[in-house]
Amino acid sequence: TGQWDWTGDMSIERYAFATGVLPGGRVIAAGGRGILAHALPDVDIWEPASGKWTVAAPLNEARDEVPGVVLNDGRFLIPGGTNRDYGHLDSVEIYDPVSDGWTEVAPMSIKRGLHTVTVLIDGRVLVAGGGKFDGPYTRSAEIYDPASDSWSPAGEMNVSRASHTATLMSDGRVLVVGGRGKRNNPEVYDPVA
């Protein structure tokens, strides 16, 4: 119709949170920053049929400025993020929509916020970049394997980046664009090479 319509309200006001489309079309909103400018553990799930949000199990650790991604098996992964009390985080959690529970898995090799997370064609997860709002930013990248619950290095980007984008292309490579510091030099990650 080309129109915008209101839908149900989340249980709390938030921004800088992680989202993803769960199996069945439901949308998860996890963590984020609240009106008091601190990280939240709260999680809501939106039902497209009813337009209503329901409260789900909270994160084990409050976090904001964090991306999230739905794994090939339907679970939702959140790596790192920021917590005002602890700074950037290296901890990683996975939400199981069947059991409505979060499980902490192997941590990343470094603490990250303002980074990207991308599911590769083979089901592994690429995490790249990150940093503070005003720097420094990182060039490092690593890959999480859900099958073995382990991380491995993924080389370094040519440029340090935070608040950039990472898009999976149809050929399996990942296009990384932009970032803080007014980056205008995209680069491509090849998981095969």
PDB file of C-alpha atoms in Angstrom:
ATOM      1  CA  THR A   1       0.000   0.000   0.000  1.00  0.00           C
ATOM      2  CA  GLY A   2       2.981   2.322   0.396  1.00  0.00           C
ATOM      3  CA  GLN A   3       1.764   3.263   3.878  1.00  0.00           C
ATOM      4  CA  TRP A   4       3.263   3.023   7.336  1.00  0.00           C
ATOM      5  CA  ASP A   5       1.020   1.638  10.096  1.00  0.00           C
ATOM      6  CA  TRP A   6       1.554   1.593  13.849  1.00  0.00           C
ATOM      7  CA  THR A   7       2.118  -1.759  15.512  1.00  0.00           C
ATOM      8  CA  GLY A   8       2.479  -2.821  19.140  1.00  0.00           C
ATOM      9  CA  ASP A   9       4.936  -1.153  21.520  1.00  0.00           C
ATOM     10  CA  MET A  10       8.020  -2.890  22.923  1.00  0.00           C
ATOM     11  CA  SER A  11       8.062  -3.395  26.679  1.00  0.00           C
ATOM     12  CA  ILE A  12      10.702  -0.642  27.074  1.00  0.00           C
ATOM     13  CA  GLU A  13      12.193   2.279  25.158  1.00  0.00           C
ATOM     14  CA  ARG A  14      15.601   1.441  23.707  1.00  0.00           C
ATOM     15  CA  TYR A  15      18.137   2.056  20.966  1.00  0.00           C
ATOM     16  CA  ALA A  16      21.471   0.517  19.857  1.00  0.00           C
ATOM     17  CA  PHE A  17      20.054  -3.010  20.259  1.00  0.00           C
ATOM     18  CA  ALA A  18      20.409  -6.252  18.303  1.00  0.00           C
ATOM     19  CA  THR A  19      17.642  -7.570  16.042  1.00  0.00           C
ATOM     20  CA  GLY A  20      17.001 -10.577  13.853  1.00  0.00           C
ATOM     21  CA  VAL A  21      14.214 -12.531  12.171  1.00  0.00           C
ATOM     22  CA  LEU A  22      13.653 -15.828  13.997  1.00  0.00           C
ATOM     23  CA  PRO A  23      12.136 -18.942  12.413  1.00  0.00           C
ATOM     24  CA  GLY A  24       8.441 -18.375  11.691  1.00  0.00           C
ATOM     25  CA  GLY A  25       8.963 -14.687  10.995  1.00  0.00           C
ATOM     26  CA  ARG A  26       9.097 -13.441  14.574  1.00  0.00           C
ATOM     27  CA  VAL A  27      11.488 -10.542  15.265  1.00  0.00           C
ATOM     28  CA  ILE A  28      13.768 -10.444  18.291  1.00  0.00           C
ATOM     29  CA  ALA A  29      15.014  -7.193  19.876  1.00  0.00           C
ATOM     30  CA  ALA A  30      17.728  -7.795  22.479  1.00  0.00           C
ATOM     31  CA  GLY A  31      19.691  -5.499  24.764  1.00  0.00           C
ATOM     32  CA  GLY A  32      20.276  -1.905  23.793  1.00  0.00           C
ATOM     33  CA  ARG A  33      20.484   1.362  25.652  1.00  0.00           C
ATOM     34  CA  GLY A  34      17.593   2.724  27.670  1.00  0.00           C
ATOM     35  CA  ILE A  35      16.385   6.186  28.578  1.00  0.00           C
ATOM     36  CA  LEU A  36      18.913   6.382  31.431  1.00  0.00           C
ATOM     37  CA  ALA A  37      21.774   5.798  28.925  1.00  0.00           C
ATOM     38  CA  HIS A  38      22.835   2.433  30.296  1.00  0.00           C
ATOM     39  CA  ALA A  39      22.941  -1.035  28.740  1.00  0.00           C
ATOM     40  CA  LEU A  40      19.868  -3.243  29.072  1.00  0.00           C
ATOM     41  CA  PRO A  41      19.426  -7.022  29.406  1.00  0.00           C
ATOM     42  CA  ASP A  42      15.800  -6.846  28.208  1.00  0.00           C
ATOM     43  CA  VAL A  43      14.540  -8.908  25.267  1.00  0.00           C
ATOM     44  CA  ASP A  44      11.260  -8.627  23.352  1.00  0.00           C
ATOM     45  CA  ILE A  45       9.873 -10.729  20.503  1.00  0.00           C
ATOM     46  CA  TRP A  46       7.417  -9.314  17.945  1.00  0.00           C
ATOM     47  CA  GLU A  47       4.704 -11.519  16.442  1.00  0.00           C
ATOM     48  CA  PRO A  48       3.845 -10.365  12.897  1.00  0.00           C
ATOM     49  CA  ALA A  49       0.359 -11.940  12.958  1.00  0.00           C
ATOM     50  CA  SER A  50      -0.780 -10.017  16.040  1.00  0.00           C
ATOM     51  CA  GLY A  51       1.584  -7.036  15.889  1.00  0.00           C
ATOM     52  CA  LYS A  52       2.293  -7.534  19.594  1.00  0.00           C
ATOM     53  CA  TRP A  53       5.565  -7.824  21.499  1.00  0.00           C
ATOM     54  CA  THR A  54       6.109 -10.383  24.242  1.00  0.00           C
ATOM     55  CA  VAL A  55       8.843 -10.297  26.849  1.00  0.00           C
ATOM     56  CA  ALA A  56      11.438 -13.065  26.442  1.00  0.00           C
ATOM     57  CA  ALA A  57      14.191 -14.294  28.746  1.00  0.00           C
ATOM     58  CA  PRO A  58      16.725 -11.516  29.488  1.00  0.00           C
ATOM     59  CA  LEU A  59      20.344 -11.565  28.392  1.00  0.00           C
ATOM     60  CA  ASN A  60      22.858 -12.919  30.893  1.00  0.00           C
ATOM     61  CA  GLU A  61      24.761  -9.640  30.553  1.00  0.00           C
ATOM     62  CA  ALA A  62      23.350  -6.201  29.737  1.00  0.00           C
ATOM     63  CA  ARG A  63      24.825  -4.885  26.476  1.00  0.00           C
ATOM     64  CA  ASP A  64      24.291  -2.177  23.874  1.00  0.00           C
ATOM     65  CA  GLU A  65      25.982  -1.029  20.638  1.00  0.00           C
ATOM     66  CA  VAL A  66      25.859  -4.677  19.647  1.00  0.00           C
ATOM     67  CA  PRO A  67      24.879  -6.515  16.467  1.00  0.00           C
ATOM     68  CA  GLY A  68      23.054  -9.815  16.421  1.00  0.00           C
ATOM     69  CA  VAL A  69      22.573 -12.524  13.838  1.00  0.00           C
ATOM     70  CA  VAL A  70      20.327 -15.554  13.359  1.00  0.00           C
ATOM     71  CA  LEU A  71      22.342 -18.730  12.934  1.00  0.00           C
ATOM     72  CA  ASN A  72      21.447 -21.370  10.342  1.00  0.00           C
ATOM     73  CA  ASP A  73      19.815 -23.503  13.056  1.00  0.00           C
ATOM     74  CA  GLY A  74      17.468 -20.644  14.063  1.00  0.00           C
ATOM     75  CA  ARG A  75      19.250 -19.546  17.233  1.00  0.00           C
ATOM     76  CA  PHE A  76      20.232 -15.889  17.734  1.00  0.00           C
ATOM     77  CA  LEU A  77      23.858 -14.934  18.466  1.00  0.00           C
ATOM     78  CA  ILE A  78      25.029 -11.698  20.110  1.00  0.00           C
ATOM     79  CA  PRO A  79      28.801 -11.129  20.318  1.00  0.00           C
ATOM     80  CA  GLY A  80      30.347  -8.435  22.503  1.00  0.00           C
ATOM     81  CA  GLY A  81      28.844  -4.974  22.739  1.00  0.00           C
ATOM     82  CA  THR A  82      29.213  -2.296  25.366  1.00  0.00           C
ATOM     83  CA  ASN A  83      28.275  -2.019  29.017  1.00  0.00           C
ATOM     84  CA  ARG A  84      28.812   1.327  30.750  1.00  0.00           C
ATOM     85  CA  ASP A  85      30.138  -0.420  33.867  1.00  0.00           C
ATOM     86  CA  TYR A  86      32.634  -2.665  32.042  1.00  0.00           C
ATOM     87  CA  GLY A  87      33.342  -1.010  28.685  1.00  0.00           C
ATOM     88  CA  HIS A  88      33.458  -3.266  25.624  1.00  0.00           C
ATOM     89  CA  LEU A  89      32.678  -6.946  26.140  1.00  0.00           C
ATOM     90  CA  ASP A  90      34.228 -10.114  24.728  1.00  0.00           C
ATOM     91  CA  SER A  91      31.428 -12.367  25.988  1.00  0.00           C
ATOM     92  CA  VAL A  92      29.026 -14.021  23.531  1.00  0.00           C
ATOM     93  CA  GLU A  93      25.477 -15.280  24.099  1.00  0.00           C
ATOM     94  CA  ILE A  94      23.117 -17.408  22.021  1.00  0.00           C
ATOM     95  CA  TYR A  95      19.318 -17.345  22.383  1.00  0.00           C
ATOM     96  CA  ASP A  96      17.323 -20.515  21.744  1.00  0.00           C
ATOM     97  CA  PRO A  97      13.765 -19.572  20.730  1.00  0.00           C
ATOM     98  CA  VAL A  98      12.538 -23.104  21.502  1.00  0.00           C
ATOM     99  CA  SER A  99      13.603 -23.068  25.157  1.00  0.00           C
ATOM    100  CA  ASP A 100      13.453 -19.246  25.590  1.00  0.00           C
ATOM    101  CA  GLY A 101      16.896 -19.228  27.144  1.00  0.00           C
ATOM    102  CA  TRP A 102      20.335 -17.650  26.673  1.00  0.00           C
ATOM    103  CA  THR A 103      23.573 -19.630  26.835  1.00  0.00           C
ATOM    104  CA  GLU A 104      27.009 -18.075  27.140  1.00  0.00           C
ATOM    105  CA  VAL A 105      29.432 -19.564  24.611  1.00  0.00           C
ATOM    106  CA  ALA A 106      33.156 -19.168  23.905  1.00  0.00           C
ATOM    107  CA  PRO A 107      34.273 -15.514  24.165  1.00  0.00           C
ATOM    108  CA  MET A 108      35.876 -13.563  21.330  1.00  0.00           C
ATOM    109  CA  SER A 109      39.635 -13.040  21.337  1.00  0.00           C
ATOM    110  CA  ILE A 110      39.190  -9.305  22.040  1.00  0.00           C
ATOM    111  CA  LYS A 111      36.498  -7.024  23.438  1.00  0.00           C
ATOM    112  CA  ARG A 112      34.353  -5.373  20.754  1.00  0.00           C
ATOM    113  CA  GLY A 113      31.640  -2.751  20.344  1.00  0.00           C
ATOM    114  CA  LEU A 114      30.412  -1.013  17.165  1.00  0.00           C
ATOM    115  CA  HIS A 115      31.502  -4.082  15.167  1.00  0.00           C
ATOM    116  CA  THR A 116      29.735  -6.165  12.521  1.00  0.00           C
ATOM    117  CA  VAL A 117      28.554  -9.765  12.533  1.00  0.00           C
ATOM    118  CA  THR A 118      27.780 -11.767   9.370  1.00  0.00           C
ATOM    119  CA  VAL A 119      26.699 -15.386   8.902  1.00  0.00           C
ATOM    120  CA  LEU A 120      28.793 -16.951   6.144  1.00  0.00           C
ATOM    121  CA  ILE A 121      27.372 -19.440   3.634  1.00  0.00           C
ATOM    122  CA  ASP A 122      28.872 -22.383   5.545  1.00  0.00           C
ATOM    123  CA  GLY A 123      27.157 -21.291   8.791  1.00  0.00           C
ATOM    124  CA  ARG A 124      30.204 -19.838  10.504  1.00  0.00           C
ATOM    125  CA  VAL A 125      30.047 -16.237  11.741  1.00  0.00           C
ATOM    126  CA  LEU A 126      32.411 -13.406  10.759  1.00  0.00           C
ATOM    127  CA  VAL A 127      32.935 -10.641  13.338  1.00  0.00           C
ATOM    128  CA  ALA A 128      34.925  -7.641  12.110  1.00  0.00           C
ATOM    129  CA  GLY A 129      36.219  -4.349  13.463  1.00  0.00           C
ATOM    130  CA  GLY A 130      34.885  -2.326  16.345  1.00  0.00           C
ATOM    131  CA  GLY A 131      36.107   0.340  18.704  1.00  0.00           C
ATOM    132  CA  LYS A 132      35.049   3.353  20.711  1.00  0.00           C
ATOM    133  CA  PHE A 133      32.980   6.217  19.283  1.00  0.00           C
ATOM    134  CA  ASP A 134      36.029   8.461  19.086  1.00  0.00           C
ATOM    135  CA  GLY A 135      38.576   5.695  18.427  1.00  0.00           C
ATOM    136  CA  PRO A 136      40.747   3.866  18.410  1.00  0.00           C
ATOM    137  CA  TYR A 137      39.186   1.369  16.001  1.00  0.00           C
ATOM    138  CA  THR A 138      40.421  -2.125  15.172  1.00  0.00           C
ATOM    139  CA  ARG A 139      41.285  -3.899  11.928  1.00  0.00           C
ATOM    140  CA  SER A 140      40.991  -7.373  13.429  1.00  0.00           C
ATOM    141  CA  ALA A 141      38.422  -9.967  12.434  1.00  0.00           C
ATOM    142  CA  GLU A 142      37.598 -13.445  13.685  1.00  0.00           C
ATOM    143  CA  ILE A 143      35.263 -16.311  12.854  1.00  0.00           C
ATOM    144  CA  TYR A 144      32.993 -18.228  15.219  1.00  0.00           C
ATOM    145  CA  ASP A 145      32.146 -21.858  14.454  1.00  0.00           C
ATOM    146  CA  PRO A 146      28.864 -22.798  16.172  1.00  0.00           C
ATOM    147  CA  ALA A 147      29.536 -26.501  15.606  1.00  0.00           C
ATOM    148  CA  SER A 148      32.730 -26.482  17.690  1.00  0.00           C
ATOM    149  CA  ASP A 149      32.003 -23.390  19.842  1.00  0.00           C
ATOM    150  CA  SER A 150      35.377 -21.949  18.888  1.00  0.00           C
ATOM    151  CA  TRP A 151      36.911 -18.805  17.390  1.00  0.00           C
ATOM    152  CA  SER A 152      39.681 -18.536  14.805  1.00  0.00           C
ATOM    153  CA  PRO A 153      41.486 -15.516  13.305  1.00  0.00           C
ATOM    154  CA  ALA A 154      40.153 -14.081  10.026  1.00  0.00           C
ATOM    155  CA  GLY A 155      43.055 -11.821   9.168  1.00  0.00           C
ATOM    156  CA  GLU A 156      42.941  -8.058   9.425  1.00  0.00           C
ATOM    157  CA  MET A 157      41.035  -5.537   7.369  1.00  0.00           C
ATOM    158  CA  ASN A 158      43.148  -3.061   5.437  1.00  0.00           C
ATOM    159  CA  VAL A 159      41.618  -0.197   7.441  1.00  0.00           C
ATOM    160  CA  SER A 160      40.510  -0.023  11.070  1.00  0.00           C
ATOM    161  CA  ARG A 161      36.718   0.341  11.272  1.00  0.00           C
ATOM    162  CA  ALA A 162      33.810   0.826  13.676  1.00  0.00           C
ATOM    163  CA  SER A 163      30.117   1.492  12.910  1.00  0.00           C
ATOM    164  CA  HIS A 164      30.649   0.106   9.412  1.00  0.00           C
ATOM    165  CA  THR A 165      28.501  -2.397   7.488  1.00  0.00           C
ATOM    166  CA  ALA A 166      29.266  -5.948   6.386  1.00  0.00           C
ATOM    167  CA  THR A 167      27.081  -7.562   3.718  1.00  0.00           C
ATOM    168  CA  LEU A 168      27.158 -11.187   2.614  1.00  0.00           C
ATOM    169  CA  MET A 169      27.245 -11.359  -1.190  1.00  0.00           C
ATOM    170  CA  SER A 170      25.769 -14.175  -3.282  1.00  0.00           C
ATOM    171  CA  ASP A 171      29.233 -15.595  -4.017  1.00  0.00           C
ATOM    172  CA  GLY A 172      29.986 -16.020  -0.296  1.00  0.00           C
ATOM    173  CA  ARG A 173      32.332 -13.065   0.084  1.00  0.00           C
ATOM    174  CA  VAL A 174      31.601 -10.202   2.510  1.00  0.00           C
ATOM    175  CA  LEU A 175      31.594  -6.549   1.427  1.00  0.00           C
ATOM    176  CA  VAL A 176      32.658  -4.163   4.196  1.00  0.00           C
ATOM    177  CA  VAL A 177      31.791  -0.497   3.690  1.00  0.00           C
ATOM    178  CA  GLY A 178      32.289   2.767   5.580  1.00  0.00           C
ATOM    179  CA  GLY A 179      32.800   3.267   9.269  1.00  0.00           C
ATOM    180  CA  ARG A 180      33.734   5.995  11.716  1.00  0.00           C
ATOM    181  CA  GLY A 181      36.447   8.338  10.523  1.00  0.00           C
ATOM    182  CA  LYS A 182      34.495   8.866   7.288  1.00  0.00           C
ATOM    183  CA  ARG A 183      35.817   5.739   5.601  1.00  0.00           C
ATOM    184  CA  ASN A 184      35.116   5.682   1.848  1.00  0.00           C
ATOM    185  CA  ASN A 185      37.311   2.721   0.948  1.00  0.00           C
ATOM    186  CA  PRO A 186      35.301  -0.546   0.837  1.00  0.00           C
ATOM    187  CA  GLU A 187      36.986  -3.906   0.998  1.00  0.00           C
ATOM    188  CA  VAL A 188      35.951  -7.532   0.457  1.00  0.00           C
ATOM    189  CA  TYR A 189      36.632 -10.531   2.700  1.00  0.00           C
ATOM    190  CA  ASP A 190      37.002 -13.910   0.976  1.00  0.00           C
ATOM    191  CA  PRO A 191      36.423 -16.764   3.469  1.00  0.00           C
ATOM    192  CA  VAL A 192      37.919 -19.290   1.037  1.00  0.00           C
ATOM    193  CA  ALA A 193      41.183 -17.394   0.586  1.00  0.00           C
TER     194      ALA A 193
END
